[in-house]
Tab-separated table of C-alpha atoms in Angstrom:
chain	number	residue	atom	x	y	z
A	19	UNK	CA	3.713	-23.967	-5.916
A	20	UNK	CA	3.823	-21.246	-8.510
A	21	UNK	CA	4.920	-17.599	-7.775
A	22	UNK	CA	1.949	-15.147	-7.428
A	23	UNK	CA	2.138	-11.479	-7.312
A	24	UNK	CA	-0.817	-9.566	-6.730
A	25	UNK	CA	-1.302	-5.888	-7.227
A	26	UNK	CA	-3.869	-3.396	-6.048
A	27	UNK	CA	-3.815	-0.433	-6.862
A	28	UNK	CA	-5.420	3.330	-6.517
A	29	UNK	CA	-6.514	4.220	-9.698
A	30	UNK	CA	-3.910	6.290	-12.092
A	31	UNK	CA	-1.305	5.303	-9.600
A	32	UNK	CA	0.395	3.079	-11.946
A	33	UNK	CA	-0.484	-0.564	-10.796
A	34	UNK	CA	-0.685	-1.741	-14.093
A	35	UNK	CA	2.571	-0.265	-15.256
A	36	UNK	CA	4.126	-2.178	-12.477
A	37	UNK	CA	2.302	-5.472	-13.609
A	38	UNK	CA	3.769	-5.138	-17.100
A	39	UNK	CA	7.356	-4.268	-16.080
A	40	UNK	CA	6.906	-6.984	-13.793
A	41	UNK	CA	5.927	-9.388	-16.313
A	42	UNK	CA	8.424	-8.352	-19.139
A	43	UNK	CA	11.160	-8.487	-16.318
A	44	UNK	CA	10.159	-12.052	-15.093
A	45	UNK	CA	8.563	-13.536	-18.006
A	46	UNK	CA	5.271	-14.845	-15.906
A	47	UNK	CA	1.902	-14.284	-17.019
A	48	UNK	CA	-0.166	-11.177	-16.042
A	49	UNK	CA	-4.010	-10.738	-16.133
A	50	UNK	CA	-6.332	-7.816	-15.746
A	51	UNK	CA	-8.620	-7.507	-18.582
A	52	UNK	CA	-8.150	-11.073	-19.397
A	53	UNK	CA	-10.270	-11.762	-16.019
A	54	UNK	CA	-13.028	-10.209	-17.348
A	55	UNK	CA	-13.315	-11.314	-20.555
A	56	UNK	CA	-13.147	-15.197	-19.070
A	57	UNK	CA	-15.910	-14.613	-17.027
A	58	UNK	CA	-18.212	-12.703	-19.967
A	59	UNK	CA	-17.147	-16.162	-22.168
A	60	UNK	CA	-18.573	-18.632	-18.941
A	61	UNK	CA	-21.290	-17.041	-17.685
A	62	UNK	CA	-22.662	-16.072	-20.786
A	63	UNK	CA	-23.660	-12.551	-19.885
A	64	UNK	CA	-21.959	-9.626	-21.598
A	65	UNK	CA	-18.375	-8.326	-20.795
A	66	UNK	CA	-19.694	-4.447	-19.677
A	67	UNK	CA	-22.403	-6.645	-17.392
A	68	UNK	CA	-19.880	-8.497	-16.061
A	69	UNK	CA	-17.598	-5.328	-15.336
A	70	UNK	CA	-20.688	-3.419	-13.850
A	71	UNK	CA	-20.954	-6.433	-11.281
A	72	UNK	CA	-17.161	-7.028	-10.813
A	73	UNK	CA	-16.511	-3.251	-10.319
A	74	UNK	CA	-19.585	-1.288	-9.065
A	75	UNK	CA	-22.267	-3.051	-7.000
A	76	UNK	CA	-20.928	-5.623	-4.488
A	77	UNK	CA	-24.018	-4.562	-2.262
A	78	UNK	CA	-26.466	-6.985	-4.009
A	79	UNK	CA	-24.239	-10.282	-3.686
A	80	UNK	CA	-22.521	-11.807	-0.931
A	81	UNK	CA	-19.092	-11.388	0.701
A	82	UNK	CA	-16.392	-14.072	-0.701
A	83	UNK	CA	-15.263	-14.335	3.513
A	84	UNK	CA	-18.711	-15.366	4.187
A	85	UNK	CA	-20.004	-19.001	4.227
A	86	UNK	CA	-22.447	-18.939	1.478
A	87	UNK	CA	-25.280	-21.654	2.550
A	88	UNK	CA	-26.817	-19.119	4.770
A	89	UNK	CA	-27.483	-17.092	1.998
A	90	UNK	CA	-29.663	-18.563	-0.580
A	91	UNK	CA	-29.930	-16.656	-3.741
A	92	UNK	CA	-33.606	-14.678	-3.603
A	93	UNK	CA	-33.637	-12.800	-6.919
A	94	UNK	CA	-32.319	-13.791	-10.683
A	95	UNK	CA	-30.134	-10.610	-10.419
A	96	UNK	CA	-28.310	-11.609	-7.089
A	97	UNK	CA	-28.057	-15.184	-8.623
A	98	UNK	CA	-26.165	-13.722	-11.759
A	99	UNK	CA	-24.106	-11.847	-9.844
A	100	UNK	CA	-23.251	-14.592	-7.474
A	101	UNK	CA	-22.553	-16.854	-10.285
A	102	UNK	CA	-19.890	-13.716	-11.964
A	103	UNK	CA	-18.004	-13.581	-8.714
A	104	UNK	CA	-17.893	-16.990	-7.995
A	105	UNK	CA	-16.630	-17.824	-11.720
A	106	UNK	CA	-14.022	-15.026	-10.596
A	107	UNK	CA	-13.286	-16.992	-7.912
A	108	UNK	CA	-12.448	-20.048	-10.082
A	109	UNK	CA	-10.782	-18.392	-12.832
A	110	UNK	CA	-8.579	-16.798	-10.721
A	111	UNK	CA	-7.668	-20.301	-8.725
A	112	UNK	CA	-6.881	-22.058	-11.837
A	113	UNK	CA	-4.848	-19.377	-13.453
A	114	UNK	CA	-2.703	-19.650	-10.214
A	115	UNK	CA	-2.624	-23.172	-10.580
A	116	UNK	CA	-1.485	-22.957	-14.518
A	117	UNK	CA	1.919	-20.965	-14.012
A	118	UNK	CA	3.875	-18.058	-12.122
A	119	UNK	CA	1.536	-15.253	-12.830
A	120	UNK	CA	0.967	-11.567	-11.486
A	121	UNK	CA	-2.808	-10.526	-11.388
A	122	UNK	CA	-4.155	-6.995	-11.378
A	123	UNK	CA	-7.201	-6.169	-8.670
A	124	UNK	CA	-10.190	-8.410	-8.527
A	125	UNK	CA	-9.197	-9.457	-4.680
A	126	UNK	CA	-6.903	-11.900	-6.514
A	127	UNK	CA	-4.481	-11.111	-3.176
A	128	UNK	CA	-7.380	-12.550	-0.958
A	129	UNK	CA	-9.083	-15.330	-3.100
A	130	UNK	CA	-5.317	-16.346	-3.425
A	131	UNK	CA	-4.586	-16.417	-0.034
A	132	UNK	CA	-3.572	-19.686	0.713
A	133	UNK	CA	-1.071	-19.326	-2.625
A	134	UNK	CA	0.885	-17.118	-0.282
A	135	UNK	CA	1.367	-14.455	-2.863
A	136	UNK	CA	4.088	-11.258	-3.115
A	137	UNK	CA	0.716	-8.617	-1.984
A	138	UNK	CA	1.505	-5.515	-3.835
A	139	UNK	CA	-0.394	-2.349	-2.995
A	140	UNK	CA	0.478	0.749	-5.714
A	141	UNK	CA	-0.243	4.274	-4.613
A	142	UNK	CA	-0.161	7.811	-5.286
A	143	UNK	CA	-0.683	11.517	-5.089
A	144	UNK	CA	-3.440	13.134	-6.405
A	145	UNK	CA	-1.094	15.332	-8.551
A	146	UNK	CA	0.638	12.527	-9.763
A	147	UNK	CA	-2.294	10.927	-10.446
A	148	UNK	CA	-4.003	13.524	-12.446
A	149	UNK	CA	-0.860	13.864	-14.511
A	150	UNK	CA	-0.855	10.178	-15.527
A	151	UNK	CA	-4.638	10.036	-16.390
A	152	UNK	CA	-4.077	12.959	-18.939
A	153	UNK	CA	-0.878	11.354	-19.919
A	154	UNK	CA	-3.023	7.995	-21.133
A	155	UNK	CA	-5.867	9.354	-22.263
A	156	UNK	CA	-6.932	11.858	-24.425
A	157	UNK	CA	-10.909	11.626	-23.247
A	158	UNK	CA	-9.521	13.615	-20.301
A	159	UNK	CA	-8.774	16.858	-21.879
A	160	UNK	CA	-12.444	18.052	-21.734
A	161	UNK	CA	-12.040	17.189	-17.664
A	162	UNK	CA	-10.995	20.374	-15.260
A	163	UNK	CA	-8.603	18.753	-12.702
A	164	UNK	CA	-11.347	18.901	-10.298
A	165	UNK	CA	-13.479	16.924	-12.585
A	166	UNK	CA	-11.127	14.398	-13.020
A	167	UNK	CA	-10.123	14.681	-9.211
A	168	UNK	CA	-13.929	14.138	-8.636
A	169	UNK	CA	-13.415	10.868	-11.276
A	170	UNK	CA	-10.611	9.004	-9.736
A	171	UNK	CA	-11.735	9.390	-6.354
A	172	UNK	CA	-15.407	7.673	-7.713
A	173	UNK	CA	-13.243	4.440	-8.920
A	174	UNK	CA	-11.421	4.319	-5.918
A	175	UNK	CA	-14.517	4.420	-3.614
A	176	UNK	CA	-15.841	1.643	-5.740
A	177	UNK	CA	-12.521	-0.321	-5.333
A	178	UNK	CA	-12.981	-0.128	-1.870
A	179	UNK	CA	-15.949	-1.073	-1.444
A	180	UNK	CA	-16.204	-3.923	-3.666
A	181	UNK	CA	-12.962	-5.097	-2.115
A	182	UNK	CA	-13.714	-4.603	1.891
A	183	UNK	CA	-17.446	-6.182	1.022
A	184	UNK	CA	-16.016	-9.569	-0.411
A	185	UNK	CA	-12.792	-10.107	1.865
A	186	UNK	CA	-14.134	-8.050	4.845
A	187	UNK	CA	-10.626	-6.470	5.150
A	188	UNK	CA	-10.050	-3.232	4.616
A	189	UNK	CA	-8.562	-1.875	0.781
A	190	UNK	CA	-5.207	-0.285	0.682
A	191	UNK	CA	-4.665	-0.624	4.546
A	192	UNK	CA	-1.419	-1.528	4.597
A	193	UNK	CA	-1.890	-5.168	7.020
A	194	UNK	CA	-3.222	-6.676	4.302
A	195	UNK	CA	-0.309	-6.244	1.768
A	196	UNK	CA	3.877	-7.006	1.928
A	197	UNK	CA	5.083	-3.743	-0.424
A	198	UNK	CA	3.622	-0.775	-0.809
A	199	UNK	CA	4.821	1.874	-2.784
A	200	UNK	CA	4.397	5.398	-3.054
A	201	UNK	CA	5.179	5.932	-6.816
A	202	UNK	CA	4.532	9.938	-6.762
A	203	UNK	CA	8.717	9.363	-5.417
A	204	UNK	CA	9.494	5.973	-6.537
A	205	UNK	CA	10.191	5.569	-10.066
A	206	UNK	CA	7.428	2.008	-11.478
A	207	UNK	CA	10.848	0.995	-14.156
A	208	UNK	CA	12.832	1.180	-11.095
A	209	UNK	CA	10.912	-0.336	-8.546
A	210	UNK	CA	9.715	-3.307	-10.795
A	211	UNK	CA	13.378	-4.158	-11.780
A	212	UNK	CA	14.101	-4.408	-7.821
A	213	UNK	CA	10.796	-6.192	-7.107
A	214	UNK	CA	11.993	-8.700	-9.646
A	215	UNK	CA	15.531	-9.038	-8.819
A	216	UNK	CA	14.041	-9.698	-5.043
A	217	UNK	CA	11.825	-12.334	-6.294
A	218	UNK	CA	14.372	-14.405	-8.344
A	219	UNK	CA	16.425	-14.046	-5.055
A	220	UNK	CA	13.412	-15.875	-3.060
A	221	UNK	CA	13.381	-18.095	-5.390
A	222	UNK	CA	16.587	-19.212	-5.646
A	223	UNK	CA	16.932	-19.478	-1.273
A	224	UNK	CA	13.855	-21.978	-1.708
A	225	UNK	CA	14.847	-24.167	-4.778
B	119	UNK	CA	22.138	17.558	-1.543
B	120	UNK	CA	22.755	14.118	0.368
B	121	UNK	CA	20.911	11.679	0.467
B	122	UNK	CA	18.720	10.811	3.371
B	123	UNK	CA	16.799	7.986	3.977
B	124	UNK	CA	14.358	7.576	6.894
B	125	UNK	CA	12.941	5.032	8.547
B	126	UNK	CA	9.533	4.696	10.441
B	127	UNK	CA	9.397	1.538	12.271
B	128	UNK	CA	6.351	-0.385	14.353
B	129	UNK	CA	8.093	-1.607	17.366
B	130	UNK	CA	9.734	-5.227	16.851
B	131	UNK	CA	9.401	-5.265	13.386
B	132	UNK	CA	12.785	-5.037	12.269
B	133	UNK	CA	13.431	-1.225	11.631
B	134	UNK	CA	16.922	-0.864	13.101
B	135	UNK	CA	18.493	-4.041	11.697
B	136	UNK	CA	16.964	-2.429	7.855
B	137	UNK	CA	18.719	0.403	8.625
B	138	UNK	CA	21.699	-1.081	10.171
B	139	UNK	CA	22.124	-3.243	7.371
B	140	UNK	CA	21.100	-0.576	4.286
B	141	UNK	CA	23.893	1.285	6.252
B	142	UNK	CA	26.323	-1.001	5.328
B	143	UNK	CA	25.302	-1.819	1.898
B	144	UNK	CA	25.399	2.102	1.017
B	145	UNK	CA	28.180	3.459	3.178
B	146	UNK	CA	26.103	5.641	4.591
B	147	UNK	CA	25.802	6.880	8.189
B	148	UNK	CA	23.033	5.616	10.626
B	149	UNK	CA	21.611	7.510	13.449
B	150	UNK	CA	18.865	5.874	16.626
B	151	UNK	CA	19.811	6.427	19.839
B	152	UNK	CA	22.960	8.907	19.085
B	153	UNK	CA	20.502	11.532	18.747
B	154	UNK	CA	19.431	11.395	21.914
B	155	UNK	CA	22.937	11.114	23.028
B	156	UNK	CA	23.654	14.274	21.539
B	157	UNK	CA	20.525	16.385	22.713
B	158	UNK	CA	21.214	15.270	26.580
B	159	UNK	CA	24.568	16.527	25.838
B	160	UNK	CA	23.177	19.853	24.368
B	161	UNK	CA	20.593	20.489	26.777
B	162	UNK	CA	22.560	19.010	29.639
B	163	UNK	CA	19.471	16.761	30.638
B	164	UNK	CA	19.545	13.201	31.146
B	165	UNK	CA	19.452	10.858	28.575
B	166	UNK	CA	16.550	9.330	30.529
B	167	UNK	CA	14.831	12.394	30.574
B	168	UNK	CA	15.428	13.082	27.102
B	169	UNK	CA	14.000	10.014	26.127
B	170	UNK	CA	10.713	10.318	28.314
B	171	UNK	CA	10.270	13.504	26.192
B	172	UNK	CA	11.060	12.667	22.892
B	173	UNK	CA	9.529	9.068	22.958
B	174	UNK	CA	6.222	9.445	26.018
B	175	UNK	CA	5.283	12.730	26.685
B	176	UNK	CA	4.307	14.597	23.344
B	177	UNK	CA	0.871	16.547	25.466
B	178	UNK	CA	3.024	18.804	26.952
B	179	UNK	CA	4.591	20.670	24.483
B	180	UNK	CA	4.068	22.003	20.967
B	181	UNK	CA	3.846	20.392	17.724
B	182	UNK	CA	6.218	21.155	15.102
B	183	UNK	CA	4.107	21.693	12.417
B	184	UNK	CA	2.375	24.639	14.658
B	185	UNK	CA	3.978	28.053	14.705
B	186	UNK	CA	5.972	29.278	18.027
B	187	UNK	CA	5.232	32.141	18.495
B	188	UNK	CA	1.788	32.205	19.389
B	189	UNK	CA	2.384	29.486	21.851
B	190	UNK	CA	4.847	31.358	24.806
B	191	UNK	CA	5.580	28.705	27.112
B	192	UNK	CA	4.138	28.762	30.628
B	193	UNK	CA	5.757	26.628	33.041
B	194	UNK	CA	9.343	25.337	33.224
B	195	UNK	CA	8.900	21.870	32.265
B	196	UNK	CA	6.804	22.905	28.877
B	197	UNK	CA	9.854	25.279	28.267
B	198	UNK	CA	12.175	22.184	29.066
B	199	UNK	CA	9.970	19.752	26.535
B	200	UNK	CA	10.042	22.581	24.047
B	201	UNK	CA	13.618	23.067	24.356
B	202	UNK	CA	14.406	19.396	23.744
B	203	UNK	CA	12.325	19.112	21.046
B	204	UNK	CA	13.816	22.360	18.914
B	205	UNK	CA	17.371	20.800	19.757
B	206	UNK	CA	16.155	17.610	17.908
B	207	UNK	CA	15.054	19.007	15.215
B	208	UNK	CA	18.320	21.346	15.132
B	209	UNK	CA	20.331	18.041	15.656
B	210	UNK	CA	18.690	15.862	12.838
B	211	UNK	CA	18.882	18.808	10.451
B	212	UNK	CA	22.615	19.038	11.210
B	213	UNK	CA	23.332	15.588	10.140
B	214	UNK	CA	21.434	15.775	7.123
B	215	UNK	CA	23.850	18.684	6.026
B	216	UNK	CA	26.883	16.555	6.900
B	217	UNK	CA	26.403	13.871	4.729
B	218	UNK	CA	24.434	10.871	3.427
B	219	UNK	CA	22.855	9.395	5.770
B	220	UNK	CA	19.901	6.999	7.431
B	221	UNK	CA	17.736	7.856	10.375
B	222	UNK	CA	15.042	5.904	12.525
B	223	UNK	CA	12.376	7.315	13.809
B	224	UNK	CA	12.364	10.790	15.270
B	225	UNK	CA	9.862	12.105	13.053
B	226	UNK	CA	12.508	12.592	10.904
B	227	UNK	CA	10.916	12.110	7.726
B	228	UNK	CA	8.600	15.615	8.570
B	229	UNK	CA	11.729	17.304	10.049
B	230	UNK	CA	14.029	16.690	7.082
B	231	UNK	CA	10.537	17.171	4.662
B	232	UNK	CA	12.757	19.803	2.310
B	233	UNK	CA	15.665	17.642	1.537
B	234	UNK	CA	13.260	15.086	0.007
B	235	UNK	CA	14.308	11.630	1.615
B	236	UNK	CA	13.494	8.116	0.634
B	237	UNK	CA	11.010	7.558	3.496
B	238	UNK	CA	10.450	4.187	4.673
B	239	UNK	CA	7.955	2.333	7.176
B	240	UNK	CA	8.653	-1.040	8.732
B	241	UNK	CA	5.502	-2.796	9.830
B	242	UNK	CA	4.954	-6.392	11.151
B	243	UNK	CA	1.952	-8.814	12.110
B	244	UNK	CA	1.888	-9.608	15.934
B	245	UNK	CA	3.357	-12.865	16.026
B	246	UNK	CA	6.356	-11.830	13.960
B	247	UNK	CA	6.937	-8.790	16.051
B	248	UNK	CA	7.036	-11.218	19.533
B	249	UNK	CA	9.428	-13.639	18.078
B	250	UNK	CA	11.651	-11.022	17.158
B	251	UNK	CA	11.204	-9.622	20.669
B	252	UNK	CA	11.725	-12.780	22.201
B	253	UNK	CA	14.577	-13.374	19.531
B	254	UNK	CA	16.326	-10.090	20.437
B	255	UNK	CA	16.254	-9.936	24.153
B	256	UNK	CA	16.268	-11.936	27.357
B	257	UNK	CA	13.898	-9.928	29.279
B	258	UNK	CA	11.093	-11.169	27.480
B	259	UNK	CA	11.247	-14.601	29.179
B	260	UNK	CA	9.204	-13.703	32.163
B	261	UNK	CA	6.627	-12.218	29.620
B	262	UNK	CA	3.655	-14.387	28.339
B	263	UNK	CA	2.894	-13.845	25.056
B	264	UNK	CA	-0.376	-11.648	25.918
B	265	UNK	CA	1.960	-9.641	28.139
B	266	UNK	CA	4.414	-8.842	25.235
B	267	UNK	CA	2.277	-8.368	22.951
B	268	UNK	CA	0.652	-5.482	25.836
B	269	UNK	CA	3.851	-3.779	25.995
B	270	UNK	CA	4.607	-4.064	22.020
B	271	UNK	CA	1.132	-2.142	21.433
B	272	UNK	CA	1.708	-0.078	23.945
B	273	UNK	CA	4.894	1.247	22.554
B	274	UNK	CA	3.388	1.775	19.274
B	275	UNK	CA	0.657	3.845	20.739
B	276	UNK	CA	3.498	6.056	22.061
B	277	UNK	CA	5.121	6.499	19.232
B	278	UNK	CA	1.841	7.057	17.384
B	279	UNK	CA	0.610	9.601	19.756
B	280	UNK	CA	4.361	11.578	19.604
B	281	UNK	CA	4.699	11.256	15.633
B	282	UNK	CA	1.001	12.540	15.053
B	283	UNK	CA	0.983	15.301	17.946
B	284	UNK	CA	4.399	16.968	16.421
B	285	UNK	CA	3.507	16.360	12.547
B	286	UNK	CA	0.369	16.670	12.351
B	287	UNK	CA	0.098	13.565	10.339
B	288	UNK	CA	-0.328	10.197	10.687
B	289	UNK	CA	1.954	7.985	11.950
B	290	UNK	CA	1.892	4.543	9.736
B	291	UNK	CA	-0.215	5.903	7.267
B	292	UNK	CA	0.644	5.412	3.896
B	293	UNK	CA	0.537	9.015	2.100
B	294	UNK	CA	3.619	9.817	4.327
B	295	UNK	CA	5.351	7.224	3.195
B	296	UNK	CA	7.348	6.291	-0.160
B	297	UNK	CA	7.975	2.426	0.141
B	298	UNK	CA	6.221	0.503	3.331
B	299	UNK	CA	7.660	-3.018	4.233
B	300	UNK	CA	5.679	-6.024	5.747
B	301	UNK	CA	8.895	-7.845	7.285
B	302	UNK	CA	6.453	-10.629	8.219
B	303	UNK	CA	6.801	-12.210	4.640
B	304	UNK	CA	9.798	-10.045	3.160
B	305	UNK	CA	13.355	-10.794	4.317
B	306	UNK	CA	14.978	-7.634	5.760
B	307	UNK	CA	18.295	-8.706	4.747
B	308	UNK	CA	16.547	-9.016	1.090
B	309	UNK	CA	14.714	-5.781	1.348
B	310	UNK	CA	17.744	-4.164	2.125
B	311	UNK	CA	19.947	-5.060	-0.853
B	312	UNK	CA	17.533	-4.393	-3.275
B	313	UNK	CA	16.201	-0.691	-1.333
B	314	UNK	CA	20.134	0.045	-1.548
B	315	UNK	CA	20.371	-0.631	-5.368
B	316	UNK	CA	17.578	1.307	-6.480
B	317	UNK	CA	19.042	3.927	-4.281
B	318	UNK	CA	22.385	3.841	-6.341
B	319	UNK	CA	20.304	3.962	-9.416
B	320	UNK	CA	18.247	6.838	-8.448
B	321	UNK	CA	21.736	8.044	-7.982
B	322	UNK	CA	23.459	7.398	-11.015
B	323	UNK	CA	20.362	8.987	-12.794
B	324	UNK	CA	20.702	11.937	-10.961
B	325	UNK	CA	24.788	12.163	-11.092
């Protein structure tokens, strides 16, 4: 079975950092985008649709956890947005399937569940998360910190509940992951080079 | 200023033997029970005592994080509670003065807030947690699984209800936290090594 690491993350905490130092360190794969821009290509429908569905309104589709036959599709919208997570779903499986890989969000930690993946949850301060939003992007320098406070907070609400809704666990609680770290302390360059060292070490007791 | 790491632990999950064995891998001294050693010594209580204080009753004295003063204590036993509880926190502050060290529980990780420590929290699922029980000690085999499993919760809720009464945080809850281990899927003896190597690192950047 190939080695899966997934990582969820608070937004500006640094998740996708870690997936990149992650990736460089142990040469697998890493999506996040990518995802996306599969689905967009499958379904047909346009990659900002797609991200709308994937990222803001898990209210009008069903729950991954639940067993879909009791639910029949009533409305052409719900049936799109069915068909997005459900190609999600797939994409997801078979990129597990292809090689070791490390995927970014999307419940990739649940719909992978049976991969028995490394369940990586990244977190942060709201200082420290402030400081790294500015630090990436310049569109943030018209924002007051409370703006942007207001900002990252609004992403993280819809993380959450686009994540509890399709796994019916809860997001960021800390039964549902194996490593969680704080990186307002813990350096990502650091952490990543011990998260891979681990995982060749795992890897080594089981070939 | 040395370095201090501190360890929050859900009961049966493994804290002591990660700090047991990050003690050897780092040289460093490790504190549990000594601490309570030392405060029956101070106070000339019981160690029994002691520990009824320090680990079950937290309702009848003060929390830490609440200022003396306008609290006077009002029957012996508060005083008594109150006492042990000061000579804790005097005791734990001591030995992170006298050199690098490690320390479980304790509420250590609010006590010794100011000298920054790597602050760590050891969780398990159930069935993990009762193994290890059952692994570590021979009173368990009278227990049914339902009836460990009692006991293991209700230890937690202890620990909960002292940690959150004197900190006036949340005991297991991520934001006091730096780094939170699931020993149900990572190897403590794993976790360890690599924890003490990123410690050295954070070291050598520092030195």
């Amino acid at each position: 079975m190939n080695a899966i690491i997934t990582i969820g993350r608070e937004f500006g905490s640094g998740g996708r950092e870690l997936a990149r130092r992650l990736s460089e360190e142990l040469g697998f794969a890493y999506y996040d985008q990518e995802i996306l821009k599969e689905i967009a290509e499958r379904t047909q429908l346009s990659e900002s649709y797609v991200r709308a569905i994937v990222e803001r309104s898990p209210v009008t589709s069903y729950p991954i956890h639940v067993v879909r036959s009791f639910h029949p599709a009533v409305s052409p919208v719900m049936d799109q947005t069915n068909k997005v997570c459900q190609e999600q779903t797939t994409i997801i499986k078979e990129l597990a399937e292809k090689s070791d890989c490390i995927i970014v969000g999307r419940c990739a930690d649940y719909i992978l569940r049976d991969y028995k993946p490394l369940r990586i949850f990244v977190y942060s301060g709201m200082a420290e998360k402030i400081a790294r939003c500015r630090q990436k992007s310049e569109d943030t320098k018209d924002l007051s910190d409370k703006e942007l406070e207001k900002q990252i907070k609004n992403i993280d609400k819809n993380r959450k509940k686009y994540y509890d809704f399709y796994t019916g666990q809860e997001w960021g609680d800390k039964r549902n992951y194996d490593l969680m770290i704080n990186t307002s302390n813990i350096s990502i360059k650091v952490a990543a080079h011990e998260i891979a060292v681990m995982i060749k070490e795992f890897r080594k007791n089981i070939d």
